[in-house]
Short mmCIF file of N, CA and C in Angstrom, two decimals:
data_model
loop_
_atom_site.label_atom_id
_atom_site.label_comp_id
_atom_site.label_asym_id
_atom_site.label_seq_id
_atom_site.Cartn_x
_atom_site.Cartn_y
_atom_site.Cartn_z
N UNK P 696 -231.75 -1.20 -146.56
CA UNK P 696 -231.33 -0.26 -145.53
C UNK P 696 -231.74 1.15 -145.92
N UNK P 697 -232.22 1.89 -144.96
CA UNK P 697 -232.65 3.26 -145.20
C UNK P 697 -231.45 4.19 -145.10
N UNK P 698 -231.26 4.99 -146.12
CA UNK P 698 -230.26 6.05 -146.03
C UNK P 698 -230.98 7.32 -145.61
N UNK P 699 -230.20 8.28 -145.15
CA UNK P 699 -230.80 9.54 -144.71
C UNK P 699 -231.49 10.23 -145.88
N UNK P 700 -230.93 10.12 -147.07
CA UNK P 700 -231.55 10.78 -148.23
C UNK P 700 -232.92 10.16 -148.54
N UNK P 701 -233.07 8.86 -148.33
CA UNK P 701 -234.37 8.22 -148.57
C UNK P 701 -235.42 8.71 -147.59
N UNK P 702 -235.04 8.84 -146.32
CA UNK P 702 -236.01 9.28 -145.33
C UNK P 702 -236.32 10.76 -145.52
N UNK P 703 -235.35 11.53 -146.01
CA UNK P 703 -235.61 12.95 -146.33
C UNK P 703 -236.63 13.05 -147.46
N UNK P 704 -236.49 12.22 -148.46
CA UNK P 704 -237.46 12.21 -149.56
C UNK P 704 -238.83 11.78 -149.07
N UNK P 705 -238.86 10.79 -148.19
CA UNK P 705 -240.11 10.30 -147.61
C UNK P 705 -240.84 11.44 -146.89
N UNK P 706 -240.09 12.25 -146.16
CA UNK P 706 -240.70 13.36 -145.40
C UNK P 706 -240.99 14.57 -146.29
N UNK P 707 -240.21 14.75 -147.34
CA UNK P 707 -240.41 15.90 -148.22
C UNK P 707 -241.60 15.68 -149.15
N UNK P 708 -241.89 14.44 -149.47
CA UNK P 708 -242.99 14.12 -150.38
C UNK P 708 -244.32 14.61 -149.83
N UNK P 709 -244.56 14.37 -148.54
CA UNK P 709 -245.75 14.89 -147.86
C UNK P 709 -245.43 14.95 -146.38
N UNK P 710 -246.17 15.79 -145.66
CA UNK P 710 -245.96 15.88 -144.22
C UNK P 710 -246.21 14.53 -143.58
N UNK P 711 -245.37 14.20 -142.62
CA UNK P 711 -245.48 12.93 -141.89
C UNK P 711 -245.49 13.21 -140.40
N UNK P 712 -246.09 12.31 -139.66
CA UNK P 712 -246.02 12.40 -138.21
C UNK P 712 -244.74 11.68 -137.75
N UNK P 713 -244.33 11.99 -136.55
CA UNK P 713 -243.15 11.34 -136.00
C UNK P 713 -243.38 9.83 -135.91
N UNK P 714 -244.59 9.44 -135.54
CA UNK P 714 -244.91 8.01 -135.42
C UNK P 714 -244.79 7.30 -136.77
N UNK P 715 -245.21 7.96 -137.86
CA UNK P 715 -245.09 7.36 -139.19
C UNK P 715 -243.62 7.16 -139.56
N UNK P 716 -242.81 8.16 -139.27
CA UNK P 716 -241.38 8.06 -139.59
C UNK P 716 -240.72 7.00 -138.72
N UNK P 717 -241.08 6.97 -137.45
CA UNK P 717 -240.53 5.96 -136.54
C UNK P 717 -240.86 4.55 -137.05
N UNK P 718 -242.09 4.33 -137.49
CA UNK P 718 -242.50 3.03 -138.02
C UNK P 718 -241.70 2.68 -139.26
N UNK P 719 -241.52 3.64 -140.13
CA UNK P 719 -240.76 3.42 -141.36
C UNK P 719 -239.30 3.06 -141.03
N UNK P 720 -238.73 3.77 -140.06
CA UNK P 720 -237.34 3.52 -139.69
C UNK P 720 -237.18 2.18 -138.96
N UNK P 721 -238.18 1.77 -138.18
CA UNK P 721 -238.11 0.48 -137.50
C UNK P 721 -238.07 -0.66 -138.52
N UNK P 722 -238.74 -0.44 -139.65
CA UNK P 722 -238.71 -1.44 -140.72
C UNK P 722 -237.34 -1.58 -141.35
N UNK P 723 -236.48 -0.59 -141.13
CA UNK P 723 -235.13 -0.63 -141.68
C UNK P 723 -234.15 -1.27 -140.70
N UNK P 724 -234.69 -1.82 -139.63
CA UNK P 724 -233.89 -2.53 -138.61
C UNK P 724 -232.78 -1.63 -138.06
N UNK P 725 -233.20 -0.48 -137.57
CA UNK P 725 -232.28 0.44 -136.92
C UNK P 725 -232.48 0.35 -135.41
N UNK P 726 -231.46 0.71 -134.67
CA UNK P 726 -231.59 0.72 -133.21
C UNK P 726 -232.41 1.94 -132.79
N UNK P 727 -232.92 1.90 -131.57
CA UNK P 727 -233.71 3.04 -131.05
C UNK P 727 -232.87 4.31 -131.01
N UNK P 728 -231.59 4.18 -130.70
CA UNK P 728 -230.72 5.36 -130.67
C UNK P 728 -230.55 5.97 -132.06
N UNK P 729 -230.38 5.12 -133.06
CA UNK P 729 -230.26 5.61 -134.44
C UNK P 729 -231.56 6.27 -134.90
N UNK P 730 -232.67 5.67 -134.56
CA UNK P 730 -233.98 6.22 -134.93
C UNK P 730 -234.17 7.59 -134.27
N UNK P 731 -233.85 7.67 -132.97
CA UNK P 731 -233.99 8.94 -132.24
C UNK P 731 -233.09 10.02 -132.85
N UNK P 732 -231.89 9.66 -133.23
CA UNK P 732 -230.96 10.62 -133.84
C UNK P 732 -231.50 11.13 -135.16
N UNK P 733 -231.99 10.24 -135.99
CA UNK P 733 -232.54 10.63 -137.29
C UNK P 733 -233.77 11.51 -137.11
N UNK P 734 -234.66 11.13 -136.20
CA UNK P 734 -235.88 11.92 -135.96
C UNK P 734 -235.53 13.30 -135.44
N UNK P 735 -234.58 13.39 -134.52
CA UNK P 735 -234.15 14.70 -134.02
C UNK P 735 -233.56 15.56 -135.11
N UNK P 736 -232.82 14.95 -136.02
CA UNK P 736 -232.25 15.70 -137.15
C UNK P 736 -233.36 16.19 -138.08
N UNK P 737 -234.34 15.34 -138.34
CA UNK P 737 -235.47 15.73 -139.19
C UNK P 737 -236.27 16.87 -138.58
N UNK P 738 -236.44 16.84 -137.27
CA UNK P 738 -237.15 17.92 -136.58
C UNK P 738 -236.33 19.21 -136.66
N UNK P 739 -235.03 19.11 -136.41
CA UNK P 739 -234.15 20.28 -136.44
C UNK P 739 -234.14 20.93 -137.81
N UNK P 740 -234.22 20.12 -138.86
CA UNK P 740 -234.19 20.65 -140.23
C UNK P 740 -235.59 20.93 -140.76
N UNK P 741 -236.59 20.84 -139.90
CA UNK P 741 -238.00 21.15 -140.19
C UNK P 741 -238.61 20.22 -141.25
N UNK P 742 -238.08 19.02 -141.37
CA UNK P 742 -238.72 18.03 -142.22
C UNK P 742 -239.89 17.40 -141.47
N UNK P 743 -239.80 17.38 -140.15
CA UNK P 743 -240.88 16.88 -139.30
C UNK P 743 -241.36 18.03 -138.42
N UNK P 744 -242.67 18.26 -138.48
CA UNK P 744 -243.28 19.30 -137.66
C UNK P 744 -244.71 18.83 -137.40
N UNK P 745 -244.98 18.39 -136.19
CA UNK P 745 -246.28 17.80 -135.88
C UNK P 745 -247.42 18.81 -135.99
N UNK P 746 -247.18 20.07 -135.63
CA UNK P 746 -248.22 21.10 -135.74
C UNK P 746 -248.60 21.30 -137.21
N UNK P 747 -247.60 21.43 -138.06
CA UNK P 747 -247.85 21.60 -139.49
C UNK P 747 -248.55 20.38 -140.06
N UNK P 748 -248.08 19.19 -139.66
CA UNK P 748 -248.70 17.95 -140.12
C UNK P 748 -250.18 17.93 -139.76
N UNK P 749 -250.49 18.24 -138.50
CA UNK P 749 -251.88 18.19 -138.03
C UNK P 749 -252.75 19.20 -138.77
N UNK P 750 -252.26 20.42 -138.94
CA UNK P 750 -253.05 21.43 -139.65
C UNK P 750 -253.31 21.03 -141.10
N UNK P 751 -252.29 20.53 -141.77
CA UNK P 751 -252.46 20.10 -143.16
C UNK P 751 -253.40 18.90 -143.25
N UNK P 752 -253.29 17.98 -142.30
CA UNK P 752 -254.14 16.80 -142.28
C UNK P 752 -255.60 17.19 -142.09
N UNK P 753 -255.84 18.08 -141.13
CA UNK P 753 -257.21 18.54 -140.86
C UNK P 753 -257.80 19.20 -142.10
N UNK P 754 -257.06 20.11 -142.71
CA UNK P 754 -257.56 20.80 -143.90
C UNK P 754 -257.82 19.84 -145.05
N UNK P 755 -256.91 18.91 -145.25
CA UNK P 755 -257.06 17.96 -146.36
C UNK P 755 -258.28 17.05 -146.16
N UNK P 756 -258.42 16.50 -144.97
CA UNK P 756 -259.53 15.57 -144.74
C UNK P 756 -260.87 16.29 -144.71
N UNK P 757 -260.89 17.51 -144.22
CA UNK P 757 -262.13 18.29 -144.21
C UNK P 757 -262.54 18.64 -145.63
N UNK P 758 -261.61 19.13 -146.42
CA UNK P 758 -261.94 19.64 -147.75
C UNK P 758 -262.06 18.54 -148.82
N UNK P 759 -261.19 17.54 -148.77
CA UNK P 759 -261.23 16.53 -149.83
C UNK P 759 -262.09 15.32 -149.49
N UNK P 760 -262.09 14.91 -148.24
CA UNK P 760 -262.86 13.73 -147.84
C UNK P 760 -264.21 14.09 -147.23
N UNK P 761 -264.36 15.35 -146.80
CA UNK P 761 -265.61 15.77 -146.18
C UNK P 761 -265.79 15.18 -144.79
N UNK P 762 -264.68 14.89 -144.11
CA UNK P 762 -264.75 14.32 -142.78
C UNK P 762 -265.13 15.38 -141.76
N UNK P 763 -265.76 14.94 -140.68
CA UNK P 763 -266.10 15.81 -139.57
C UNK P 763 -265.06 15.76 -138.47
N UNK P 764 -265.31 16.55 -137.45
CA UNK P 764 -264.42 16.75 -136.32
C UNK P 764 -263.98 15.43 -135.68
N UNK P 765 -264.94 14.58 -135.34
CA UNK P 765 -264.64 13.35 -134.59
C UNK P 765 -263.77 12.38 -135.39
N UNK P 766 -264.05 12.23 -136.66
CA UNK P 766 -263.28 11.28 -137.49
C UNK P 766 -261.85 11.77 -137.70
N UNK P 767 -261.70 13.07 -137.92
CA UNK P 767 -260.35 13.62 -138.10
C UNK P 767 -259.57 13.47 -136.79
N UNK P 768 -260.21 13.78 -135.68
CA UNK P 768 -259.55 13.66 -134.37
C UNK P 768 -259.08 12.23 -134.13
N UNK P 769 -259.95 11.27 -134.41
CA UNK P 769 -259.61 9.85 -134.22
C UNK P 769 -258.40 9.46 -135.06
N UNK P 770 -258.40 9.85 -136.32
CA UNK P 770 -257.29 9.47 -137.20
C UNK P 770 -255.98 10.15 -136.80
N UNK P 771 -256.04 11.37 -136.32
CA UNK P 771 -254.82 12.03 -135.85
C UNK P 771 -254.29 11.32 -134.60
N UNK P 772 -255.19 10.89 -133.72
CA UNK P 772 -254.76 10.14 -132.54
C UNK P 772 -254.09 8.84 -132.97
N UNK P 773 -254.63 8.19 -133.99
CA UNK P 773 -254.05 6.95 -134.51
C UNK P 773 -252.64 7.19 -135.06
N UNK P 774 -252.39 8.39 -135.53
CA UNK P 774 -251.07 8.73 -136.08
C UNK P 774 -250.10 9.22 -135.02
N UNK P 775 -250.53 9.14 -133.75
CA UNK P 775 -249.63 9.46 -132.65
C UNK P 775 -249.48 10.95 -132.35
N UNK P 776 -250.41 11.76 -132.80
CA UNK P 776 -250.35 13.19 -132.55
C UNK P 776 -250.93 13.48 -131.16
N UNK P 777 -250.30 14.39 -130.42
CA UNK P 777 -250.75 14.69 -129.06
C UNK P 777 -252.10 15.41 -129.09
N UNK P 778 -252.85 15.25 -128.02
CA UNK P 778 -254.18 15.86 -127.94
C UNK P 778 -254.14 17.38 -128.01
N UNK P 779 -253.11 18.00 -127.46
CA UNK P 779 -252.99 19.47 -127.53
C UNK P 779 -252.84 19.94 -128.98
N UNK P 780 -252.00 19.26 -129.73
CA UNK P 780 -251.79 19.63 -131.14
C UNK P 780 -253.06 19.39 -131.94
N UNK P 781 -253.73 18.27 -131.68
CA UNK P 781 -254.99 17.96 -132.36
C UNK P 781 -256.02 19.04 -132.06
N UNK P 782 -256.16 19.39 -130.79
CA UNK P 782 -257.12 20.39 -130.37
C UNK P 782 -256.86 21.73 -131.09
N UNK P 783 -255.60 22.15 -131.12
CA UNK P 783 -255.25 23.41 -131.79
C UNK P 783 -255.56 23.36 -133.28
N UNK P 784 -255.20 22.27 -133.93
CA UNK P 784 -255.43 22.15 -135.37
C UNK P 784 -256.92 22.15 -135.70
N UNK P 785 -257.70 21.43 -134.92
CA UNK P 785 -259.15 21.37 -135.17
C UNK P 785 -259.83 22.71 -134.87
N UNK P 786 -259.35 23.40 -133.87
CA UNK P 786 -259.96 24.68 -133.50
C UNK P 786 -259.55 25.82 -134.43
N UNK P 787 -258.56 25.59 -135.29
CA UNK P 787 -258.19 26.60 -136.28
C UNK P 787 -259.18 26.66 -137.43
N UNK P 788 -260.05 25.66 -137.51
CA UNK P 788 -261.07 25.62 -138.57
C UNK P 788 -262.30 26.38 -138.07
N UNK P 789 -262.80 27.25 -138.90
CA UNK P 789 -263.98 28.03 -138.55
C UNK P 789 -265.22 27.13 -138.48
N UNK P 790 -266.13 27.48 -137.60
CA UNK P 790 -267.41 26.75 -137.46
C UNK P 790 -268.15 26.71 -138.79
N UNK P 791 -268.06 27.79 -139.55
CA UNK P 791 -268.74 27.83 -140.85
C UNK P 791 -268.18 26.80 -141.83
N UNK P 792 -266.88 26.54 -141.74
CA UNK P 792 -266.27 25.53 -142.62
C UNK P 792 -266.79 24.13 -142.28
N UNK P 793 -266.91 23.84 -140.97
CA UNK P 793 -267.47 22.55 -140.56
C UNK P 793 -268.90 22.41 -141.06
N UNK P 794 -269.71 23.47 -140.87
CA UNK P 794 -271.11 23.43 -141.31
C UNK P 794 -271.22 23.34 -142.82
N UNK P 795 -270.33 24.00 -143.52
CA UNK P 795 -270.33 23.93 -144.99
C UNK P 795 -270.08 22.50 -145.47
N UNK P 796 -269.12 21.83 -144.85
CA UNK P 796 -268.84 20.44 -145.22
C UNK P 796 -270.00 19.53 -144.85
N UNK P 797 -270.61 19.80 -143.72
CA UNK P 797 -271.78 19.02 -143.32
C UNK P 797 -272.88 19.19 -144.35
N UNK P 798 -273.14 20.40 -144.79
CA UNK P 798 -274.17 20.65 -145.80
C UNK P 798 -273.83 19.94 -147.12
N UNK P 799 -272.56 19.96 -147.51
CA UNK P 799 -272.14 19.27 -148.74
C UNK P 799 -272.41 17.77 -148.63
N UNK P 800 -272.14 17.20 -147.46
CA UNK P 800 -272.41 15.77 -147.26
C UNK P 800 -273.90 15.47 -147.28
N UNK P 801 -274.69 16.37 -146.72
CA UNK P 801 -276.15 16.20 -146.75
C UNK P 801 -276.64 16.23 -148.19
N UNK P 802 -276.17 17.19 -148.97
CA UNK P 802 -276.57 17.31 -150.38
C UNK P 802 -276.11 16.09 -151.18
N UNK P 803 -274.91 15.61 -150.89
CA UNK P 803 -274.40 14.41 -151.56
C UNK P 803 -275.32 13.22 -151.29
N UNK P 804 -275.72 13.06 -150.04
CA UNK P 804 -276.61 11.95 -149.67
C UNK P 804 -277.97 12.11 -150.35
N UNK P 805 -278.49 13.34 -150.39
CA UNK P 805 -279.81 13.59 -150.96
C UNK P 805 -279.85 13.35 -152.47
N UNK P 806 -278.72 13.40 -153.16
CA UNK P 806 -278.69 13.13 -154.60
C UNK P 806 -279.13 11.71 -154.91
N UNK P 807 -278.83 10.79 -154.01
CA UNK P 807 -279.15 9.38 -154.22
C UNK P 807 -280.30 8.87 -153.38
N UNK P 808 -280.78 9.68 -152.45
CA UNK P 808 -281.81 9.23 -151.51
C UNK P 808 -282.83 10.34 -151.30
N UNK P 809 -284.04 9.93 -151.07
CA UNK P 809 -285.09 10.89 -150.73
C UNK P 809 -285.19 10.96 -149.21
N UNK P 810 -285.21 12.16 -148.69
CA UNK P 810 -285.30 12.32 -147.25
C UNK P 810 -286.75 12.15 -146.79
N UNK P 811 -286.95 11.16 -145.95
CA UNK P 811 -288.28 10.90 -145.39
C UNK P 811 -288.10 10.39 -143.96
N UNK P 812 -289.21 10.09 -143.32
CA UNK P 812 -289.13 9.58 -141.95
C UNK P 812 -288.38 8.25 -141.89
N UNK P 813 -288.51 7.44 -142.93
CA UNK P 813 -287.84 6.13 -142.92
C UNK P 813 -286.36 6.23 -143.30
N UNK P 814 -285.99 7.21 -144.11
CA UNK P 814 -284.58 7.34 -144.52
C UNK P 814 -283.78 8.27 -143.62
N UNK P 815 -284.47 9.02 -142.77
CA UNK P 815 -283.80 9.96 -141.88
C UNK P 815 -282.71 9.30 -141.03
N UNK P 816 -282.97 8.14 -140.39
CA UNK P 816 -281.90 7.49 -139.61
C UNK P 816 -280.69 7.11 -140.45
N UNK P 817 -280.92 6.75 -141.71
CA UNK P 817 -279.80 6.41 -142.60
C UNK P 817 -278.92 7.63 -142.85
N UNK P 818 -279.56 8.78 -143.04
CA UNK P 818 -278.80 10.02 -143.24
C UNK P 818 -277.98 10.35 -141.99
N UNK P 819 -278.59 10.21 -140.84
CA UNK P 819 -277.89 10.50 -139.59
C UNK P 819 -276.70 9.55 -139.42
N UNK P 820 -276.88 8.27 -139.73
CA UNK P 820 -275.77 7.30 -139.64
C UNK P 820 -274.67 7.65 -140.62
N UNK P 821 -275.05 8.03 -141.84
CA UNK P 821 -274.07 8.41 -142.86
C UNK P 821 -273.22 9.59 -142.36
N UNK P 822 -273.89 10.60 -141.85
CA UNK P 822 -273.18 11.79 -141.38
C UNK P 822 -272.35 11.50 -140.13
N UNK P 823 -272.86 10.64 -139.27
CA UNK P 823 -272.10 10.24 -138.08
C UNK P 823 -270.84 9.48 -138.48
N UNK P 824 -270.96 8.64 -139.49
CA UNK P 824 -269.79 7.88 -139.95
C UNK P 824 -268.73 8.79 -140.56
N UNK P 825 -269.15 9.94 -141.01
CA UNK P 825 -268.21 10.94 -141.53
C UNK P 825 -267.56 11.74 -140.42
N UNK P 826 -268.04 11.56 -139.18
CA UNK P 826 -267.42 12.21 -138.04
C UNK P 826 -268.10 13.47 -137.55
N UNK P 827 -269.33 13.69 -137.96
CA UNK P 827 -270.05 14.89 -137.51
C UNK P 827 -270.82 14.58 -136.23
N UNK P 828 -270.92 15.58 -135.36
CA UNK P 828 -271.63 15.44 -134.09
C UNK P 828 -273.13 15.41 -134.35
N UNK P 829 -273.84 14.61 -133.56
CA UNK P 829 -275.30 14.49 -133.70
C UNK P 829 -275.97 15.85 -133.56
N UNK P 830 -275.52 16.66 -132.61
CA UNK P 830 -276.14 17.98 -132.41
C UNK P 830 -275.99 18.85 -133.65
N UNK P 831 -274.83 18.80 -134.29
CA UNK P 831 -274.62 19.58 -135.52
C UNK P 831 -275.47 19.02 -136.66
N UNK P 832 -275.58 17.71 -136.72
CA UNK P 832 -276.40 17.08 -137.76
C UNK P 832 -277.85 17.55 -137.63
N UNK P 833 -278.37 17.46 -136.41
CA UNK P 833 -279.78 17.82 -136.19
C UNK P 833 -280.03 19.30 -136.48
N UNK P 834 -279.06 20.14 -136.20
CA UNK P 834 -279.21 21.58 -136.45
C UNK P 834 -279.12 21.95 -137.92
N UNK P 835 -278.56 21.06 -138.75
CA UNK P 835 -278.32 21.39 -140.15
C UNK P 835 -279.23 20.69 -141.15
N UNK P 836 -280.02 19.74 -140.70
CA UNK P 836 -280.91 19.03 -141.62
C UNK P 836 -282.20 19.82 -141.78
N UNK P 837 -282.55 20.07 -143.02
CA UNK P 837 -283.83 20.73 -143.33
C UNK P 837 -284.90 19.65 -143.27
N UNK P 838 -285.78 19.72 -142.28
CA UNK P 838 -286.74 18.65 -142.06
C UNK P 838 -287.79 18.60 -143.15
N UNK P 839 -288.30 17.40 -143.34
CA UNK P 839 -289.29 17.11 -144.37
C UNK P 839 -290.70 17.40 -143.90
N UNK P 840 -290.91 17.60 -142.61
CA UNK P 840 -292.23 17.95 -142.08
C UNK P 840 -292.45 19.46 -142.18
N UNK P 841 -293.15 19.90 -143.19
CA UNK P 841 -293.38 21.34 -143.33
C UNK P 841 -294.85 21.62 -143.42
#
C-alpha cells in the first residue's frame, strides 16, 4: 500500500508527470477519488508541476541524450503532457541550442563513419532517429562535394 510519504518521496526524487503519478497510484489499488485527492494535494504543495516537469525533461533530453525536437515532443506526449505545455517548453530552447546538439550528433557519427555519398543516407537516418527535422539536418551537414 502506498502511503502519502512514499508518493512524496517518489515525486521529490525527480520531477514526475501527473500521468506517471496516477499510474504509480493505480498500482497501489486506490480508488479514483483517492488518487484524485492525492494528486490535487501534490499539485497544491508543488510536488507536481507539469510546466516544470516539461522544461526539465526538455533540457535533460536535449543536453544529455542529444535528442531533437520531434523525439522530445513524442516522449512528452507519451507521458501525458498537454500540447500547450509541450509547445511552451520546446520553444523556450534557443534555436542555437538545437543546432549545437545537431552538430554534436553529426560529429559523434563522423567519429565512426566517413561521410560519403553512400553513407549520407545513414547519417540522415541517424539524425532523424534522434528527432531532428530533415530541413535542419540538411542545413547543418557540411557536404563532401567541394
